[in-house]
Amino acid sequence: MIFSSFVFLFFFLILTIGLYFILPKKARNFLLVVSSLIFYAWGEPIYVTIMVFSILFNWVIGIIIDKFKRKNGNADEHSAIEKILLAFCCFVNLGALSFFKYTNFFIDNVNSIFDLSIEVMEIVLPVGISFYTFQTLSYVIDVYRGSVKVQKNLIDFAAFVTMFPQLIAGPIVRYSDIEIELTDRKESFELVANGIIRFIVGLGKKVLLANKAGALWDTIYAELGGEMTVGMAWIGALAYTFQIYFDFSGYSDMAIGLGKMFGFKFPENFNYPYISDSITDFWRRWHITLSSWFKEYVYIPLGGNRKGKARQIVNLFIVWALTGLWHGASWNFVLWGVYFFVLLMIEKLFLLKIFKKIPKFISHIYSLIFIIIGWIIFACTSLSDILAYIKNMFYGSLSSPMTIYVLSTNIIILIIMCIASTPFPKNIAKKVASKLSLSDEMRFIVKATAAMIVFVLSIAYLTGDSYNPFLYYRF
Amino acid sequence: MKKVYSIFSIGFFLLLTTLTLLTVFIPDKKYSESENRDLAQKPPLNINSISDGKFQSGLGEYLSDQFPLRESMIKINTFISKLSGVKNLNGAYEGEDGYYFEVVTDDDINDEDFVKNLNAIKFFSEKYPDMNVNAILVPTSSVIYSEKLPYGANIYNSDSLFKQAKEILGNELFIDIRDSLNNNKDEYIFYKTDHHWTSKGAYLAYVDFCKATNQEARTEDDFDFNLVTKDFYGSLHSKNLDSAAKPDSISISKNTGVCNVTANGNDISIYALDKLEKKDKYLIFFGDNYGETIINTECKNGKTLLVIKDSFANSFVPLLTKNYEKIIMIDQRYNNTRQFSNLVNKYNVTDTLFMYEITNVSIQTHLATACKN
């Protein structure tokens, strides 16, 4: 099921919210589990079993590790059995993820290296597995570390894993993020109201902006090797840049808004990434929960920067290669990760110091150019396409009738997307509100009205359109 | 402050719930006139439909298809699209002077199949050397009025298609009506909101057809075309319900002589006047697209014309009722004829006309088989 659909808005959500607030507090986690499993199984009934297995397995392992931890007196130095259990847990979780996600990638590579023709397997990637695997791993590792209390209640634990707001496409919510709220949260009209608005913002981003940007990208990408001009190549790159941002951040907004309605405060996942003044800055603003997860559970355990410069570079390389690989079972994703590793290294070594001394707009432009080119690497699965596209961005005829058509029919939406990817509108709204001395009530009413307009337009779009893919759906 | 939050929260979910209840409890519409398709009905709810996912997908389709304000939503969506500069309104380009043009690109036309079908038509004409065989491929309005297309809009290359047709079919078989249409483009020859040609456009083709087959063409006065509606919002309007669209007018020639028409065995008339009450008023021509339509006319000259067609011939064939004694129209989309030779023998066909919109030629899946057998 996807959020931007009639089934979700006009069937699932109203039933779930209705039941949630009718039921007593003690039953609410159970409702979340049941409704989330239905949400998950809606499109793919079979793969619920994998998630259920993952829940049971990690719940049990958590309890066992905790038991041995206690036996060990909660010492900082972990006993051998604890280590073995943790390793086993990681092996099973990552093994499952690898099996579903990377088996065919592995087979393809073996085939090309050894010149074999092993058949690829018919494996469907269970939706959300990349997200909930990381989430459950964060739980077990944190129990091992002693940074969270073990969760002995299966329902509560299952609620954490399955929770439909962030189940399919994040943010990656660590157990520690919601440990307290899981058993002790306070829902309120204020949270629900603000949650609704946040949800609608995300819905609008996805449906009114991302989908249109996606259609534009598809149209232009289809002309690679055909009618693509330099102008079109850049418009297309911009389109993809906006599509992935509004798609993904829109989904995160919807997740955070829904979580709010149920009384949960999920971590923010995006912070206006396209106003970054460096690639380093970009990765503090883009998919924040992912880089934070990798830092906490891969970079730091590998030693981080505490084992010397050379080791730090190796650690960073591993982290970024894995970050790329996490996004998809294809070499262009790994290349994308390594691409950023190289840029980050260059910045760390000397570029950031230079940026401090030159006008800001140069570093902003530098960031945008490399971010956009990065998206081309991300968007094209074949290396030849990547090279062809990037070449097309810098070499070829500038314009054509089709270029003019594409530009003139999309310029308004592109400008809107530029503005919407900055905090500019929000800041203007704040300034106007204080100039007019609007009360808090008035401010909310204005926000709510704007949200309802976006909501109506979103429904209009959903009605009139069947084009509704979600880039990160198969995650 | 709390009041504002509670009013909004409850109000929002009340709104959603009300819309859902309206969707479910207002009697379900079976068919959408403006969308020209069947609307999804309530999906079956049982173990089977849930386990194979039909209930789930069906529910989504049902909720969106039966949504109470569906048409208004589509209109709002089109309005917003236009506001943002979009020219492709769900498959119809918004052109100048109120013209809409169907979005057809080179990717929509399979060149191999196009050539294959042209060769099949050629084969048929060579199989019956004593029969008058002709092919009219009708250009779309975007060809005649290409200057009204949005600048740079991607549209199929008609020149190359017509060139190929001429080369493969030859000038005896192929009748190129583009010049006649171009010379009369200031007249009302194509609908603005529909992809079909007007009766005037069909008349121009009729004149060319008569010239090519050495027949006398009746005059426009003789046909006595009369306006039957000024309220026709056609297929291109149905794609987007654009509120700015101006309706088209349909004229027909009542002077057909007395004809006896059967379609798939049932009696019908050339003009289905009841279709003027519906949205797709182009269906006034014969009421529908039938697999096999047989017209017996007053004209007793022994000539029997076989027309292998798509919907463009519907407004063209009524003009031939005083030129042929019998006309058989075959639309392969609704007919499983795989052997034209059967028809030729059964009806003693003396003349054959292949008439398609040029972009439809490549999608005729059974044309080649039927021509060869």
GROMACS .gro file of C-alpha atoms in nm, chain A residues 69-384:
model
  316
   69LYS     CA    1   2.490  -0.961   2.951
   70ARG     CA    2   2.343  -0.969   3.293
   71LYS     CA    3   2.520  -1.289   3.374
   72ASN     CA    4   2.836  -1.108   3.280
   73GLY     CA    5   2.747  -0.835   3.523
   74ASN     CA    6   2.682  -0.580   3.251
   75ALA     CA    7   3.055  -0.539   3.210
   76ASP     CA    8   3.191  -0.322   2.932
   77GLU     CA    9   3.402  -0.612   2.814
   78HIS     CA   10   3.156  -0.847   2.650
   79SER     CA   11   3.173  -1.221   2.707
   80ALA     CA   12   3.247  -1.452   2.418
   81ILE     CA   13   2.892  -1.584   2.404
   82GLU     CA   14   2.753  -1.230   2.374
   83LYS     CA   15   2.986  -1.162   2.085
   84ILE     CA   16   2.893  -1.485   1.914
   85LEU     CA   17   2.524  -1.413   1.952
   86LEU     CA   18   2.563  -1.062   1.811
   87ALA     CA   19   2.764  -1.190   1.520
   88PHE     CA   20   2.504  -1.457   1.458
   89CYS     CA   21   2.228  -1.198   1.468
   90CYS     CA   22   2.407  -0.972   1.221
   91PHE     CA   23   2.475  -1.269   1.000
   92VAL     CA   24   2.113  -1.375   0.987
   93ASN     CA   25   1.973  -1.025   0.938
   94LEU     CA   26   2.225  -0.912   0.681
   95GLY     CA   27   2.221  -1.256   0.525
   96ALA     CA   28   1.849  -1.234   0.467
   97LEU     CA   29   1.883  -0.884   0.329
   98SER     CA   30   2.169  -0.990   0.104
   99PHE     CA   31   1.986  -1.294  -0.017
  100PHE     CA   32   1.681  -1.101  -0.127
  101LYS     CA   33   1.859  -0.796  -0.249
  102TYR     CA   34   2.198  -0.897  -0.376
  103THR     CA   35   2.184  -1.260  -0.490
  104ASN     CA   36   2.122  -1.181  -0.855
  105PHE     CA   37   2.376  -0.899  -0.844
  106PHE     CA   38   2.625  -1.151  -0.711
  107ILE     CA   39   2.535  -1.404  -0.977
  108ASP     CA   40   2.565  -1.148  -1.256
  109ASN     CA   41   2.912  -1.051  -1.137
  110VAL     CA   42   3.027  -1.411  -1.102
  111ASN     CA   43   2.900  -1.474  -1.452
  112SER     CA   44   3.089  -1.185  -1.602
  113ILE     CA   45   3.411  -1.249  -1.412
  114PHE     CA   46   3.428  -1.622  -1.472
  115ASP     CA   47   3.244  -1.619  -1.800
  116LEU     CA   48   2.968  -1.846  -1.677
  117SER     CA   49   2.597  -1.834  -1.735
  118ILE     CA   50   2.442  -1.925  -1.404
  119GLU     CA   51   2.076  -1.845  -1.418
  120VAL     CA   52   1.952  -1.559  -1.210
  121MET     CA   53   1.696  -1.658  -0.950
  122GLU     CA   54   1.342  -1.537  -0.942
  123ILE     CA   55   1.367  -1.339  -0.624
  124VAL     CA   56   1.132  -1.059  -0.539
  125LEU     CA   57   1.264  -0.799  -0.301
  126PRO     CA   58   1.028  -0.777  -0.002
  127VAL     CA   59   0.920  -0.418   0.032
  128GLY     CA   60   1.091  -0.228   0.315
  129ILE     CA   61   1.345  -0.497   0.395
  130SER     CA   62   1.635  -0.254   0.367
  131PHE     CA   63   1.471  -0.033   0.624
  132TYR     CA   64   1.342  -0.276   0.882
  133THR     CA   65   1.660  -0.484   0.871
  134PHE     CA   66   1.859  -0.179   0.972
  135GLN     CA   67   1.604  -0.087   1.233
  136THR     CA   68   1.599  -0.427   1.402
  137LEU     CA   69   1.979  -0.448   1.388
  138SER     CA   70   2.001  -0.114   1.564
  139TYR     CA   71   1.790  -0.264   1.842
  140VAL     CA   72   1.999  -0.574   1.895
  141ILE     CA   73   2.328  -0.385   1.877
  142ASP     CA   74   2.200  -0.128   2.125
  143VAL     CA   75   2.085  -0.401   2.364
  144TYR     CA   76   2.430  -0.556   2.333
  145ARG     CA   77   2.587  -0.221   2.407
  146GLY     CA   78   2.351  -0.157   2.691
  147SER     CA   79   2.230   0.170   2.547
  148VAL     CA   80   1.868   0.054   2.540
  149LYS     CA   81   1.670  -0.169   2.773
  150VAL     CA   82   1.570  -0.505   2.635
  151GLN     CA   83   1.209  -0.517   2.517
  152LYS     CA   84   1.049  -0.831   2.654
  153ASN     CA   85   0.700  -0.751   2.530
  154LEU     CA   86   0.662  -0.902   2.185
  155ILE     CA   87   0.375  -0.674   2.087
  156ASP     CA   88   0.565  -0.361   2.181
  157PHE     CA   89   0.872  -0.482   1.995
  158ALA     CA   90   0.663  -0.575   1.692
  159ALA     CA   91   0.504  -0.231   1.700
  160PHE     CA   92   0.851  -0.079   1.674
  161VAL     CA   93   0.945  -0.289   1.373
  162THR     CA   94   0.622  -0.295   1.180
  163MET     CA   95   0.494   0.057   1.239
  164PHE     CA   96   0.346   0.141   0.905
  165PRO     CA   97   0.438   0.511   0.895
  166GLN     CA   98   0.806   0.437   0.849
  167LEU     CA   99   0.796   0.074   0.751
  168ILE     CA  100   0.836   0.100   0.376
  169ALA     CA  101   1.066   0.393   0.316
  170GLY     CA  102   1.197   0.534   0.640
  171PRO     CA  103   1.311   0.747   0.814
  172ILE     CA  104   1.532   0.479   0.968
  173VAL     CA  105   1.399   0.492   1.319
  174ARG     CA  106   1.633   0.339   1.571
  175TYR     CA  107   1.489   0.169   1.874
  176SER     CA  108   1.658   0.428   2.092
  177ASP     CA  109   1.467   0.703   1.910
  178ILE     CA  110   1.130   0.580   2.028
  179GLU     CA  111   1.216   0.356   2.323
  180ILE     CA  112   1.025   0.566   2.571
  181GLU     CA  113   0.735   0.656   2.347
  182LEU     CA  114   0.679   0.293   2.265
  183THR     CA  115   0.530   0.227   2.605
  184ASP     CA  116   0.466   0.578   2.731
  185ARG     CA  117   0.343   0.837   2.486
  186LYS     CA  118   0.096   1.117   2.501
  187GLU     CA  119  -0.128   1.163   2.203
  188SER     CA  120  -0.301   1.497   2.169
  189PHE     CA  121  -0.510   1.701   1.930
  190GLU     CA  122  -0.213   1.929   1.884
  191LEU     CA  123   0.003   1.640   1.769
  192VAL     CA  124  -0.270   1.500   1.544
  193ALA     CA  125  -0.340   1.840   1.389
  194ASN     CA  126   0.027   1.911   1.324
  195GLY     CA  127   0.072   1.555   1.208
  196ILE     CA  128  -0.204   1.600   0.952
  197ILE     CA  129  -0.041   1.914   0.819
  198ARG     CA  130   0.300   1.750   0.801
  199PHE     CA  131   0.146   1.452   0.625
  200ILE     CA  132  -0.026   1.674   0.369
  201VAL     CA  133   0.299   1.862   0.304
  202GLY     CA  134   0.458   1.529   0.222
  203LEU     CA  135   0.164   1.421   0.009
  204GLY     CA  136   0.182   1.741  -0.191
  205LYS     CA  137   0.557   1.708  -0.238
  206LYS     CA  138   0.516   1.356  -0.365
  207VAL     CA  139   0.214   1.395  -0.583
  208LEU     CA  140   0.226   1.753  -0.707
  209LEU     CA  141   0.601   1.789  -0.740
  210ALA     CA  142   0.787   1.458  -0.744
  211ASN     CA  143   0.557   1.281  -0.986
  212LYS     CA  144   0.569   1.567  -1.234
  213ALA     CA  145   0.946   1.588  -1.204
  214GLY     CA  146   0.961   1.215  -1.260
  215ALA     CA  147   0.751   1.235  -1.576
  216LEU     CA  148   0.978   1.509  -1.706
  217TRP     CA  149   1.286   1.301  -1.632
  218ASP     CA  150   1.139   0.998  -1.809
  219THR     CA  151   1.056   1.203  -2.118
  220ILE     CA  152   1.406   1.347  -2.140
  221TYR     CA  153   1.591   1.029  -2.047
  222ALA     CA  154   1.415   0.848  -2.330
  223GLU     CA  155   1.593   1.085  -2.569
  224LEU     CA  156   1.941   0.980  -2.459
  225GLY     CA  157   2.125   0.892  -2.775
  226GLY     CA  158   1.839   1.049  -2.970
  227GLU     CA  159   1.709   1.402  -2.955
  228MET     CA  160   1.878   1.511  -2.632
  229THR     CA  161   2.043   1.852  -2.641
  230VAL     CA  162   2.265   2.008  -2.378
  231GLY     CA  163   1.970   2.213  -2.261
  232MET     CA  164   1.753   1.904  -2.229
  233ALA     CA  165   2.026   1.714  -2.049
  234TRP     CA  166   2.041   1.980  -1.779
  235ILE     CA  167   1.665   2.012  -1.753
  236GLY     CA  168   1.648   1.635  -1.718
  237ALA     CA  169   1.919   1.629  -1.455
  238LEU     CA  170   1.736   1.901  -1.263
  239ALA     CA  171   1.415   1.706  -1.298
  240TYR     CA  172   1.567   1.394  -1.148
  241THR     CA  173   1.735   1.598  -0.876
  242PHE     CA  174   1.397   1.735  -0.777
  243GLN     CA  175   1.212   1.410  -0.823
  244ILE     CA  176   1.427   1.215  -0.584
  245TYR     CA  177   1.424   1.489  -0.324
  246PHE     CA  178   1.051   1.557  -0.324
  247ASP     CA  179   0.971   1.189  -0.353
  248PHE     CA  180   1.189   1.078  -0.069
  249SER     CA  181   1.154   1.380   0.161
  250GLY     CA  182   0.783   1.382   0.087
  251TYR     CA  183   0.760   1.025   0.199
  252SER     CA  184   0.959   1.105   0.512
  253ASP     CA  185   0.725   1.399   0.580
  254MET     CA  186   0.425   1.171   0.552
  255ALA     CA  187   0.591   0.917   0.781
  256ILE     CA  188   0.678   1.179   1.041
  257GLY     CA  189   0.328   1.330   1.019
  258LEU     CA  190   0.162   0.992   1.064
  259GLY     CA  191   0.395   0.904   1.351
  260LYS     CA  192   0.295   1.228   1.516
  261MET     CA  193  -0.070   1.140   1.498
  262PHE     CA  194   0.005   0.827   1.698
  263GLY     CA  195   0.217   1.019   1.948
  264PHE     CA  196   0.562   0.932   1.811
  265LYS     CA  197   0.836   1.178   1.735
  266PHE     CA  198   1.040   1.037   1.448
  267PRO     CA  199   1.379   1.185   1.364
  268GLU     CA  200   1.404   1.432   1.079
  269ASN     CA  201   1.547   1.290   0.761
  270PHE     CA  202   1.604   1.590   0.538
  271ASN     CA  203   1.711   1.946   0.600
  272TYR     CA  204   1.694   2.138   0.274
  273PRO     CA  205   1.982   1.944   0.117
  274TYR     CA  206   2.001   2.163  -0.192
  275ILE     CA  207   2.111   2.474  -0.004
  276SER     CA  208   2.424   2.288   0.102
  277ASP     CA  209   2.751   2.478   0.077
  278SER     CA  210   2.962   2.163   0.041
  279ILE     CA  211   2.923   1.791  -0.009
  280THR     CA  212   3.008   1.747   0.357
  281ASP     CA  213   2.716   1.976   0.435
  282PHE     CA  214   2.496   1.786   0.189
  283TRP     CA  215   2.537   1.461   0.377
  284ARG     CA  216   2.428   1.628   0.697
  285ARG     CA  217   2.109   1.728   0.522
  286TRP     CA  218   2.025   1.428   0.302
  287HIS     CA  219   1.878   1.101   0.433
  288ILE     CA  220   2.010   1.199   0.772
  289THR     CA  221   1.896   0.882   0.945
  290LEU     CA  222   2.090   0.665   0.701
  291SER     CA  223   2.424   0.837   0.737
  292SER     CA  224   2.365   0.852   1.108
  293TRP     CA  225   2.301   0.476   1.113
  294PHE     CA  226   2.614   0.401   0.915
  295LYS     CA  227   2.819   0.627   1.137
  296GLU     CA  228   2.689   0.466   1.455
  297TYR     CA  229   2.695   0.103   1.350
  298VAL     CA  230   2.969   0.078   1.088
  299TYR     CA  231   3.209   0.372   1.101
  300ILE     CA  232   3.253   0.391   1.475
  301PRO     CA  233   3.280   0.012   1.529
  302LEU     CA  234   3.541   0.005   1.252
  303GLY     CA  235   3.739   0.252   1.455
  304GLY     CA  236   3.620   0.577   1.307
  305ASN     CA  237   3.902   0.828   1.323
  306ARG     CA  238   4.058   0.682   1.632
  307LYS     CA  239   4.299   0.448   1.460
  308GLY     CA  240   4.507   0.685   1.257
  309LYS     CA  241   4.461   0.874   0.932
  310ALA     CA  242   4.515   0.582   0.696
  311ARG     CA  243   4.264   0.365   0.879
  312GLN     CA  244   4.016   0.652   0.885
  313ILE     CA  245   4.031   0.682   0.508
  314VAL     CA  246   3.976   0.308   0.472
  315ASN     CA  247   3.683   0.323   0.715
  316LEU     CA  248   3.525   0.610   0.526
  317PHE     CA  249   3.571   0.428   0.198
  318ILE     CA  250   3.397   0.119   0.335
  319VAL     CA  251   3.112   0.323   0.477
  320TRP     CA  252   3.052   0.512   0.155
  321ALA     CA  253   3.078   0.207  -0.067
  322LEU     CA  254   2.825   0.034   0.157
  323THR     CA  255   2.602   0.341   0.161
  324GLY     CA  256   2.599   0.332  -0.217
  325LEU     CA  257   2.538  -0.042  -0.229
  326TRP     CA  258   2.250  -0.011   0.021
  327HIS     CA  259   2.063   0.199  -0.233
  328GLY     CA  260   2.054  -0.074  -0.492
  329ALA     CA  261   2.207  -0.396  -0.618
  330SER     CA  262   2.400  -0.241  -0.902
  331TRP     CA  263   2.748  -0.105  -0.956
  332ASN     CA  264   2.633   0.245  -1.037
  333PHE     CA  265   2.509   0.278  -0.679
  334VAL     CA  266   2.846   0.173  -0.544
  335LEU     CA  267   3.008   0.417  -0.784
  336TRP     CA  268   2.775   0.685  -0.651
  337GLY     CA  269   2.886   0.613  -0.297
  338VAL     CA  270   3.254   0.613  -0.387
  339TYR     CA  271   3.202   0.933  -0.589
  340PHE     CA  272   3.095   1.106  -0.272
  341PHE     CA  273   3.378   0.946  -0.078
  342VAL     CA  274   3.626   1.105  -0.315
  343LEU     CA  275   3.460   1.446  -0.293
  344LEU     CA  276   3.438   1.425   0.085
  345MET     CA  277   3.806   1.336   0.107
  346ILE     CA  278   3.902   1.628  -0.113
  347GLU     CA  279   3.691   1.860   0.097
  348LYS     CA  280   3.828   1.725   0.419
  349LEU     CA  281   4.186   1.754   0.303
  350PHE     CA  282   4.180   2.111   0.175
  351LEU     CA  283   3.868   2.226  -0.008
  352LEU     CA  284   3.667   2.319   0.299
  353LYS     CA  285   3.946   2.546   0.418
  354ILE     CA  286   3.947   2.716   0.079
  355PHE     CA  287   3.568   2.760   0.089
  356LYS     CA  288   3.597   2.957   0.411
  357LYS     CA  289   3.794   3.220   0.224
  358ILE     CA  290   3.587   3.258  -0.091
  359PRO     CA  291   3.236   3.396  -0.149
  360LYS     CA  292   2.962   3.156  -0.040
  361PHE     CA  293   2.783   3.141  -0.371
  362ILE     CA  294   3.079   2.966  -0.533
  363SER     CA  295   3.068   2.682  -0.285
  364HIS     CA  296   2.689   2.660  -0.329
  365ILE     CA  297   2.722   2.633  -0.705
  366TYR     CA  298   3.003   2.379  -0.671
  367SER     CA  299   2.782   2.173  -0.439
  368LEU     CA  300   2.481   2.183  -0.669
  369ILE     CA  301   2.679   2.084  -0.976
  370PHE     CA  302   2.835   1.783  -0.804
  371ILE     CA  303   2.508   1.684  -0.637
  372ILE     CA  304   2.329   1.694  -0.972
  373ILE     CA  305   2.599   1.497  -1.150
  374GLY     CA  306   2.587   1.253  -0.861
  375TRP     CA  307   2.217   1.198  -0.929
  376ILE     CA  308   2.292   1.107  -1.289
  377ILE     CA  309   2.525   0.836  -1.163
  378PHE     CA  310   2.246   0.725  -0.932
  379ALA     CA  311   1.975   0.735  -1.195
  380CYS     CA  312   2.141   0.541  -1.476
  381THR     CA  313   2.213   0.178  -1.402
  382SER     CA  314   2.456   0.127  -1.687
  383LEU     CA  315   2.798   0.286  -1.689
  384SER     CA  316   2.770   0.370  -2.058
   0.00000   0.00000   0.00000
